[in-house]
Amino acid sequence: MTKFSRIATWRKLGVAAERTLNCAPRKGVCAMARKEILDRIEKYVDPFRITKGKGFKLKDFDPADTCGLTMGKGEAAELLQRGTEWLAEEQDMLYAQNRWSLLLVFQAMDAAGKDGTIKHVMSGVNPQGCQVFSFKQPSSEDLDHDFLWRYFKGLPERGRIGIFNRSYYEEVLVVRVHEDILKRQKLPPPLLGKGIWDERLSDIAHFEDYLTRQGTVILKFFLHVSRKEQKKRFMERLDRPDKHWKFSPSDVHERKFWGDYMHAFQEAIRATASKRAPWYVVPADNKWFTRLLVAAAIVEAVENLDLAYPAVDAKKQKELQAMRAALSRGK
């Protein structure tokens, strides 16, 4: 299936265009179709993209928003499949070109759907070119280093996609909400002033700026679930034995700090949103829309890199011709 045969199935995201499907990518009419697809995807992605944190208010974003789109599960699944196929093709070129890397950061409250979103959106990607890290409580070795140290080790190599299922942002989210955790991080007492959160957010912003200048594309997704929907999903987990393993008493306990977490998320987005490393505040009450929006944002970002397979020089061309001739002579 070519990239442009996806036009029909991406119509629900505003991608409606009649174009010739069998043609070379990035040339002539197909280049026009490609641009139209990306332009229309952008209309749905852009309202949720934060590139300037000043004045950002989390309350301005509705966790149940779907941009007016309505569709059944089957239709949404088919649409998502087309998006993942598109992403898989781009990932193949990313891996072959070996210049850029892509870091996807997922942050959310419990039951917002991080695991499911990662599973569905990245379902078509070659595991050889993708790596996932889920950061839990820091080890004693981690605590003997600065707060960003353990995250450096998980950064994606060139040509690869790295996924952080929770990330260094936990250091200004859960640690900010529960400051007793901060006391266990072995910082010298004089450094534990009131400005530590602004300092850490500044460190993170500079860290991301550095990475983007080294060829790492950073996309940060906050899956914005409502408190009501979270409760509903918790109840559903309790009703399903196959989901009991995912449940922890701390999940319910953390609901008591909902307001503190929303404040921490808002401050983090305000301080670290940038054009180079944008945040996406993704409505998470409707899983199908969450997954489509995340897939569209990733496709858009990777497409904008204008990736291509490495060109073969004249010497390599001669080698290929010689190998073709040798194979033709053999049995």
GROMACS .gro file of C-alpha atoms in nm:
model
  331
    1MET     CA    1   0.000   0.000   0.000
    2THR     CA    2   0.145   0.338  -0.102
    3LYS     CA    3   0.143   0.642   0.121
    4PHE     CA    4  -0.125   0.803  -0.088
    5SER     CA    5  -0.369   0.515  -0.073
    6ARG     CA    6  -0.423   0.626   0.286
    7ILE     CA    7  -0.602   0.940   0.174
    8ALA     CA    8  -0.946   0.779   0.185
    9THR     CA    9  -0.909   0.631   0.531
   10TRP     CA   10  -0.762   0.947   0.681
   11ARG     CA   11  -1.066   1.140   0.556
   12LYS     CA   12  -1.209   1.157   0.908
   13LEU     CA   13  -0.914   1.373   1.007
   14GLY     CA   14  -0.999   1.612   0.730
   15VAL     CA   15  -0.779   1.425   0.484
   16ALA     CA   16  -1.014   1.421   0.186
   17ALA     CA   17  -0.849   1.450  -0.153
   18GLU     CA   18  -0.888   1.282  -0.489
   19ARG     CA   19  -0.544   1.211  -0.626
   20THR     CA   20  -0.366   0.952  -0.838
   21LEU     CA   21  -0.252   0.679  -0.599
   22ASN     CA   22   0.016   0.505  -0.802
   23CYS     CA   23   0.294   0.760  -0.829
   24ALA     CA   24   0.637   0.836  -0.691
   25PRO     CA   25   0.648   1.002  -0.348
   26ARG     CA   26   0.724   1.375  -0.325
   27LYS     CA   27   0.686   1.435  -0.699
   28GLY     CA   28   0.430   1.629  -0.900
   29VAL     CA   29   0.066   1.573  -0.815
   30CYS     CA   30   0.155   1.327  -0.539
   31ALA     CA   31   0.363   1.592  -0.365
   32MET     CA   32   0.052   1.812  -0.373
   33ALA     CA   33  -0.156   1.533  -0.222
   34ARG     CA   34   0.107   1.473   0.043
   35LYS     CA   35   0.111   1.840   0.138
   36GLU     CA   36  -0.268   1.852   0.152
   37ILE     CA   37  -0.275   1.552   0.383
   38LEU     CA   38  -0.023   1.708   0.618
   39ASP     CA   39  -0.193   2.048   0.607
   40ARG     CA   40  -0.524   1.894   0.708
   41ILE     CA   41  -0.369   1.676   0.977
   42GLU     CA   42  -0.214   1.993   1.117
   43LYS     CA   43  -0.558   2.152   1.157
   44TYR     CA   44  -0.648   1.879   1.405
   45VAL     CA   45  -0.311   1.853   1.577
   46ASP     CA   46  -0.234   2.224   1.609
   47PRO     CA   47  -0.503   2.314   1.868
   48PHE     CA   48  -0.344   2.071   2.111
   49ARG     CA   49   0.019   2.163   2.042
   50ILE     CA   50   0.183   2.397   2.295
   51THR     CA   51   0.500   2.571   2.176
   52LYS     CA   52   0.485   2.872   2.408
   53GLY     CA   53   0.410   2.817   2.772
   54LYS     CA   54   0.331   3.174   2.869
   55GLY     CA   55  -0.036   3.204   2.960
   56PHE     CA   56  -0.100   2.830   2.927
   57LYS     CA   57  -0.394   2.711   3.136
   58LEU     CA   58  -0.480   2.345   3.161
   59LYS     CA   59  -0.845   2.426   3.232
   60ASP     CA   60  -0.876   2.556   2.874
   61PHE     CA   61  -0.847   2.198   2.745
   62ASP     CA   62  -1.141   1.958   2.761
   63PRO     CA   63  -1.038   1.595   2.829
   64ALA     CA   64  -1.344   1.478   2.632
   65ASP     CA   65  -1.274   1.688   2.320
   66THR     CA   66  -1.281   1.504   1.985
   67CYS     CA   67  -1.279   1.805   1.751
   68GLY     CA   68  -1.632   1.713   1.648
   69LEU     CA   69  -1.527   1.376   1.508
   70THR     CA   70  -1.755   1.079   1.568
   71MET     CA   71  -1.685   0.722   1.464
   72GLY     CA   72  -1.724   0.363   1.577
   73LYS     CA   73  -1.446   0.150   1.720
   74GLY     CA   74  -1.400  -0.040   1.396
   75GLU     CA   75  -1.371   0.274   1.188
   76ALA     CA   76  -1.129   0.431   1.436
   77ALA     CA   77  -0.918   0.114   1.441
   78GLU     CA   78  -0.896   0.109   1.061
   79LEU     CA   79  -0.799   0.474   1.052
   80LEU     CA   80  -0.533   0.421   1.318
   81GLN     CA   81  -0.394   0.126   1.123
   82ARG     CA   82  -0.336   0.347   0.820
   83GLY     CA   83  -0.155   0.595   1.038
   84THR     CA   84   0.068   0.329   1.190
   85GLU     CA   85   0.152   0.196   0.843
   86TRP     CA   86   0.253   0.544   0.736
   87LEU     CA   87   0.467   0.580   1.047
   88ALA     CA   88   0.629   0.241   0.987
   89GLU     CA   89   0.742   0.349   0.641
   90GLU     CA   90   0.888   0.670   0.776
   91GLN     CA   91   1.061   0.482   1.058
   92ASP     CA   92   1.228   0.257   0.802
   93MET     CA   93   1.382   0.561   0.634
   94LEU     CA   94   1.473   0.713   0.971
   95TYR     CA   95   1.664   0.396   1.056
   96ALA     CA   96   1.834   0.374   0.715
   97GLN     CA   97   1.933   0.742   0.708
   98ASN     CA   98   2.080   0.719   1.060
   99ARG     CA   99   2.090   1.095   1.121
  100TRP     CA  100   1.788   1.193   1.327
  101SER     CA  101   1.644   1.030   1.638
  102LEU     CA  102   1.295   1.066   1.780
  103LEU     CA  103   1.210   1.086   2.150
  104LEU     CA  104   0.845   1.045   2.249
  105VAL     CA  105   0.764   1.143   2.607
  106PHE     CA  106   0.437   1.026   2.761
  107GLN     CA  107   0.309   1.173   3.086
  108ALA     CA  108  -0.032   1.131   3.246
  109MET     CA  109  -0.229   1.047   3.554
  110ASP     CA  110  -0.295   0.677   3.616
  111ALA     CA  111  -0.548   0.511   3.381
  112ALA     CA  112  -0.513   0.785   3.118
  113GLY     CA  113  -0.411   0.525   2.861
  114LYS     CA  114  -0.034   0.563   2.815
  115ASP     CA  115   0.035   0.192   2.775
  116GLY     CA  116  -0.254   0.138   2.534
  117THR     CA  117  -0.165   0.443   2.327
  118ILE     CA  118   0.197   0.334   2.294
  119LYS     CA  119   0.089  -0.020   2.207
  120HIS     CA  120  -0.156   0.082   1.936
  121VAL     CA  121   0.028   0.377   1.781
  122MET     CA  122   0.362   0.197   1.763
  123SER     CA  123   0.215  -0.140   1.660
  124GLY     CA  124   0.355  -0.125   1.308
  125VAL     CA  125   0.703  -0.002   1.395
  126ASN     CA  126   0.999  -0.237   1.357
  127PRO     CA  127   1.111  -0.326   1.713
  128GLN     CA  128   1.472  -0.322   1.590
  129GLY     CA  129   1.450   0.055   1.550
  130CYS     CA  130   1.250   0.135   1.863
  131GLN     CA  131   1.319   0.124   2.235
  132VAL     CA  132   1.082   0.179   2.528
  133PHE     CA  133   1.176   0.280   2.882
  134SER     CA  134   0.934   0.287   3.171
  135PHE     CA  135   1.096   0.469   3.460
  136LYS     CA  136   1.006   0.345   3.807
  137GLN     CA  137   1.145   0.443   4.144
  138PRO     CA  138   1.514   0.538   4.124
  139SER     CA  139   1.775   0.288   4.241
  140SER     CA  140   2.043   0.366   4.498
  141GLU     CA  141   2.285   0.417   4.209
  142ASP     CA  142   2.044   0.665   4.048
  143LEU     CA  143   2.019   0.858   4.374
  144ASP     CA  144   2.397   0.893   4.381
  145HIS     CA  145   2.378   1.104   4.062
  146ASP     CA  146   2.201   1.417   3.944
  147PHE     CA  147   1.829   1.390   3.873
  148LEU     CA  148   1.872   1.367   3.494
  149TRP     CA  149   2.148   1.105   3.495
  150ARG     CA  150   1.939   0.792   3.457
  151TYR     CA  151   1.737   0.944   3.172
  152PHE     CA  152   2.050   1.021   2.970
  153LYS     CA  153   2.117   0.649   2.955
  154GLY     CA  154   1.785   0.581   2.785
  155LEU     CA  155   1.810   0.837   2.506
  156PRO     CA  156   1.759   0.695   2.154
  157GLU     CA  157   2.052   0.645   1.919
  158ARG     CA  158   2.051   0.809   1.578
  159GLY     CA  159   1.804   0.641   1.348
  160ARG     CA  160   1.591   0.512   1.634
  161ILE     CA  161   1.268   0.601   1.811
  162GLY     CA  162   1.287   0.620   2.188
  163ILE     CA  163   0.975   0.612   2.406
  164PHE     CA  164   0.973   0.732   2.764
  165ASN     CA  165   0.668   0.594   2.944
  166ARG     CA  166   0.696   0.851   3.221
  167SER     CA  167   1.020   1.043   3.216
  168TYR     CA  168   1.241   1.305   3.375
  169TYR     CA  169   0.922   1.508   3.419
  170GLU     CA  170   0.842   1.286   3.718
  171GLU     CA  171   1.112   1.488   3.894
  172VAL     CA  172   0.889   1.796   3.878
  173LEU     CA  173   0.556   1.614   3.908
  174VAL     CA  174   0.538   1.334   4.164
  175VAL     CA  175   0.847   1.465   4.346
  176ARG     CA  176   0.689   1.811   4.359
  177VAL     CA  177   0.360   1.677   4.491
  178HIS     CA  178   0.535   1.454   4.746
  179GLU     CA  179   0.831   1.654   4.865
  180ASP     CA  180   0.937   1.379   5.105
  181ILE     CA  181   1.074   1.204   4.795
  182LEU     CA  182   1.300   1.502   4.735
  183LYS     CA  183   1.452   1.456   5.080
  184ARG     CA  184   1.569   1.107   4.977
  185GLN     CA  185   1.761   1.238   4.676
  186LYS     CA  186   2.071   1.323   4.883
  187LEU     CA  187   2.092   1.687   4.778
  188PRO     CA  188   2.293   1.915   5.008
  189PRO     CA  189   2.046   2.103   5.234
  190PRO     CA  190   2.149   2.450   5.105
  191LEU     CA  191   2.025   2.346   4.758
  192LEU     CA  192   1.675   2.258   4.877
  193GLY     CA  193   1.534   2.608   4.852
  194LYS     CA  194   1.192   2.726   4.737
  195GLY     CA  195   1.324   2.786   4.387
  196ILE     CA  196   1.421   2.424   4.325
  197TRP     CA  197   1.120   2.353   4.100
  198ASP     CA  198   1.187   2.653   3.878
  199GLU     CA  199   1.553   2.549   3.865
  200ARG     CA  200   1.468   2.193   3.766
  201LEU     CA  201   1.224   2.307   3.501
  202SER     CA  202   1.491   2.537   3.362
  203ASP     CA  203   1.738   2.247   3.361
  204ILE     CA  204   1.488   2.031   3.171
  205ALA     CA  205   1.421   2.304   2.915
  206HIS     CA  206   1.795   2.347   2.852
  207PHE     CA  207   1.842   1.970   2.840
  208GLU     CA  208   1.576   1.939   2.570
  209ASP     CA  209   1.715   2.234   2.377
  210TYR     CA  210   2.056   2.066   2.378
  211LEU     CA  211   1.911   1.737   2.252
  212THR     CA  212   1.720   1.901   1.968
  213ARG     CA  213   2.041   2.071   1.854
  214GLN     CA  214   2.203   1.728   1.835
  215GLY     CA  215   1.938   1.587   1.602
  216THR     CA  216   1.684   1.447   1.849
  217VAL     CA  217   1.324   1.538   1.768
  218ILE     CA  218   1.126   1.560   2.093
  219LEU     CA  219   0.748   1.526   2.116
  220LYS     CA  220   0.588   1.539   2.462
  221PHE     CA  221   0.237   1.407   2.518
  222PHE     CA  222   0.028   1.481   2.826
  223LEU     CA  223  -0.270   1.248   2.809
  224HIS     CA  224  -0.532   1.467   2.974
  225VAL     CA  225  -0.791   1.244   3.140
  226SER     CA  226  -1.071   1.377   3.358
  227ARG     CA  227  -1.106   1.276   3.721
  228LYS     CA  228  -1.448   1.129   3.644
  229GLU     CA  229  -1.317   0.915   3.358
  230GLN     CA  230  -1.024   0.797   3.569
  231LYS     CA  231  -1.266   0.673   3.836
  232LYS     CA  232  -1.470   0.492   3.570
  233ARG     CA  233  -1.161   0.314   3.438
  234PHE     CA  234  -1.049   0.221   3.789
  235MET     CA  235  -1.390   0.065   3.853
  236GLU     CA  236  -1.368  -0.127   3.524
  237ARG     CA  237  -1.028  -0.263   3.626
  238LEU     CA  238  -1.171  -0.382   3.955
  239ASP     CA  239  -1.447  -0.563   3.765
  240ARG     CA  240  -1.199  -0.747   3.541
  241PRO     CA  241  -0.969  -1.010   3.694
  242ASP     CA  242  -0.729  -0.980   3.399
  243LYS     CA  243  -0.676  -0.614   3.492
  244HIS     CA  244  -0.621  -0.662   3.866
  245TRP     CA  245  -0.244  -0.686   3.820
  246LYS     CA  246  -0.243  -0.326   3.696
  247PHE     CA  247  -0.413  -0.194   4.006
  248SER     CA  248  -0.235  -0.062   4.311
  249PRO     CA  249  -0.367   0.102   4.630
  250SER     CA  250  -0.145   0.399   4.547
  251ASP     CA  251  -0.357   0.463   4.236
  252VAL     CA  252  -0.657   0.549   4.451
  253HIS     CA  253  -0.442   0.731   4.708
  254GLU     CA  254  -0.299   0.965   4.443
  255ARG     CA  255  -0.649   1.085   4.351
  256LYS     CA  256  -0.643   1.285   4.674
  257PHE     CA  257  -0.373   1.502   4.521
  258TRP     CA  258  -0.548   1.562   4.189
  259GLY     CA  259  -0.539   1.940   4.219
  260ASP     CA  260  -0.170   1.937   4.313
  261TYR     CA  261  -0.089   1.723   4.011
  262MET     CA  262  -0.285   1.944   3.772
  263HIS     CA  263  -0.093   2.245   3.906
  264ALA     CA  264   0.238   2.061   3.863
  265PHE     CA  265   0.152   1.958   3.505
  266GLN     CA  266   0.050   2.313   3.420
  267GLU     CA  267   0.373   2.457   3.559
  268ALA     CA  268   0.581   2.196   3.375
  269ILE     CA  269   0.414   2.269   3.042
  270ARG     CA  270   0.442   2.644   3.094
  271ALA     CA  271   0.814   2.623   3.164
  272THR     CA  272   0.922   2.370   2.901
  273ALA     CA  273   0.695   2.408   2.598
  274SER     CA  274   0.894   2.525   2.298
  275LYS     CA  275   0.883   2.511   1.921
  276ARG     CA  276   1.166   2.260   1.918
  277ALA     CA  277   1.020   2.042   2.194
  278PRO     CA  278   0.643   2.098   2.194
  279TRP     CA  279   0.388   1.961   2.435
  280TYR     CA  280   0.065   1.805   2.313
  281VAL     CA  281  -0.224   1.823   2.560
  282VAL     CA  282  -0.412   1.521   2.429
  283PRO     CA  283  -0.777   1.470   2.533
  284ALA     CA  284  -0.779   1.123   2.689
  285ASP     CA  285  -1.140   1.053   2.784
  286ASN     CA  286  -1.199   0.890   2.443
  287LYS     CA  287  -0.923   0.639   2.376
  288TRP     CA  288  -0.981   0.622   2.001
  289PHE     CA  289  -0.930   0.997   1.966
  290THR     CA  290  -0.624   0.992   2.193
  291ARG     CA  291  -0.457   0.733   1.974
  292LEU     CA  292  -0.546   0.902   1.646
  293LEU     CA  293  -0.419   1.239   1.765
  294VAL     CA  294  -0.090   1.097   1.893
  295ALA     CA  295  -0.038   0.905   1.568
  296ALA     CA  296  -0.114   1.215   1.361
  297ALA     CA  297   0.129   1.429   1.564
  298ILE     CA  298   0.410   1.176   1.521
  299VAL     CA  299   0.344   1.129   1.149
  300GLU     CA  300   0.343   1.505   1.099
  301ALA     CA  301   0.671   1.553   1.286
  302VAL     CA  302   0.855   1.273   1.107
  303GLU     CA  303   0.721   1.374   0.767
  304ASN     CA  304   0.854   1.725   0.822
  305LEU     CA  305   1.206   1.580   0.842
  306ASP     CA  306   1.174   1.500   0.470
  307LEU     CA  307   1.346   1.165   0.519
  308ALA     CA  308   1.486   0.960   0.233
  309TYR     CA  309   1.686   0.644   0.190
  310PRO     CA  310   2.063   0.706   0.161
  311ALA     CA  311   2.178   0.773  -0.194
  312VAL     CA  312   2.413   0.519  -0.350
  313ASP     CA  313   2.732   0.660  -0.503
  314ALA     CA  314   2.887   0.557  -0.835
  315LYS     CA  315   3.126   0.306  -0.675
  316LYS     CA  316   2.843   0.132  -0.497
  317GLN     CA  317   2.636   0.129  -0.816
  318LYS     CA  318   2.917  -0.058  -0.993
  319GLU     CA  319   2.935  -0.308  -0.709
  320LEU     CA  320   2.561  -0.367  -0.733
  321GLN     CA  321   2.583  -0.415  -1.109
  322ALA     CA  322   2.866  -0.665  -1.061
  323MET     CA  323   2.661  -0.858  -0.804
  324ARG     CA  324   2.361  -0.860  -1.038
  325ALA     CA  325   2.577  -0.997  -1.317
  326ALA     CA  326   2.724  -1.265  -1.089
  327LEU     CA  327   2.381  -1.372  -0.972
  328SER     CA  328   2.250  -1.380  -1.331
  329ARG     CA  329   2.531  -1.614  -1.437
  330GLY     CA  330   2.472  -1.853  -1.151
  331LYS     CA  331   2.200  -2.111  -1.106
   0.00000   0.00000   0.00000
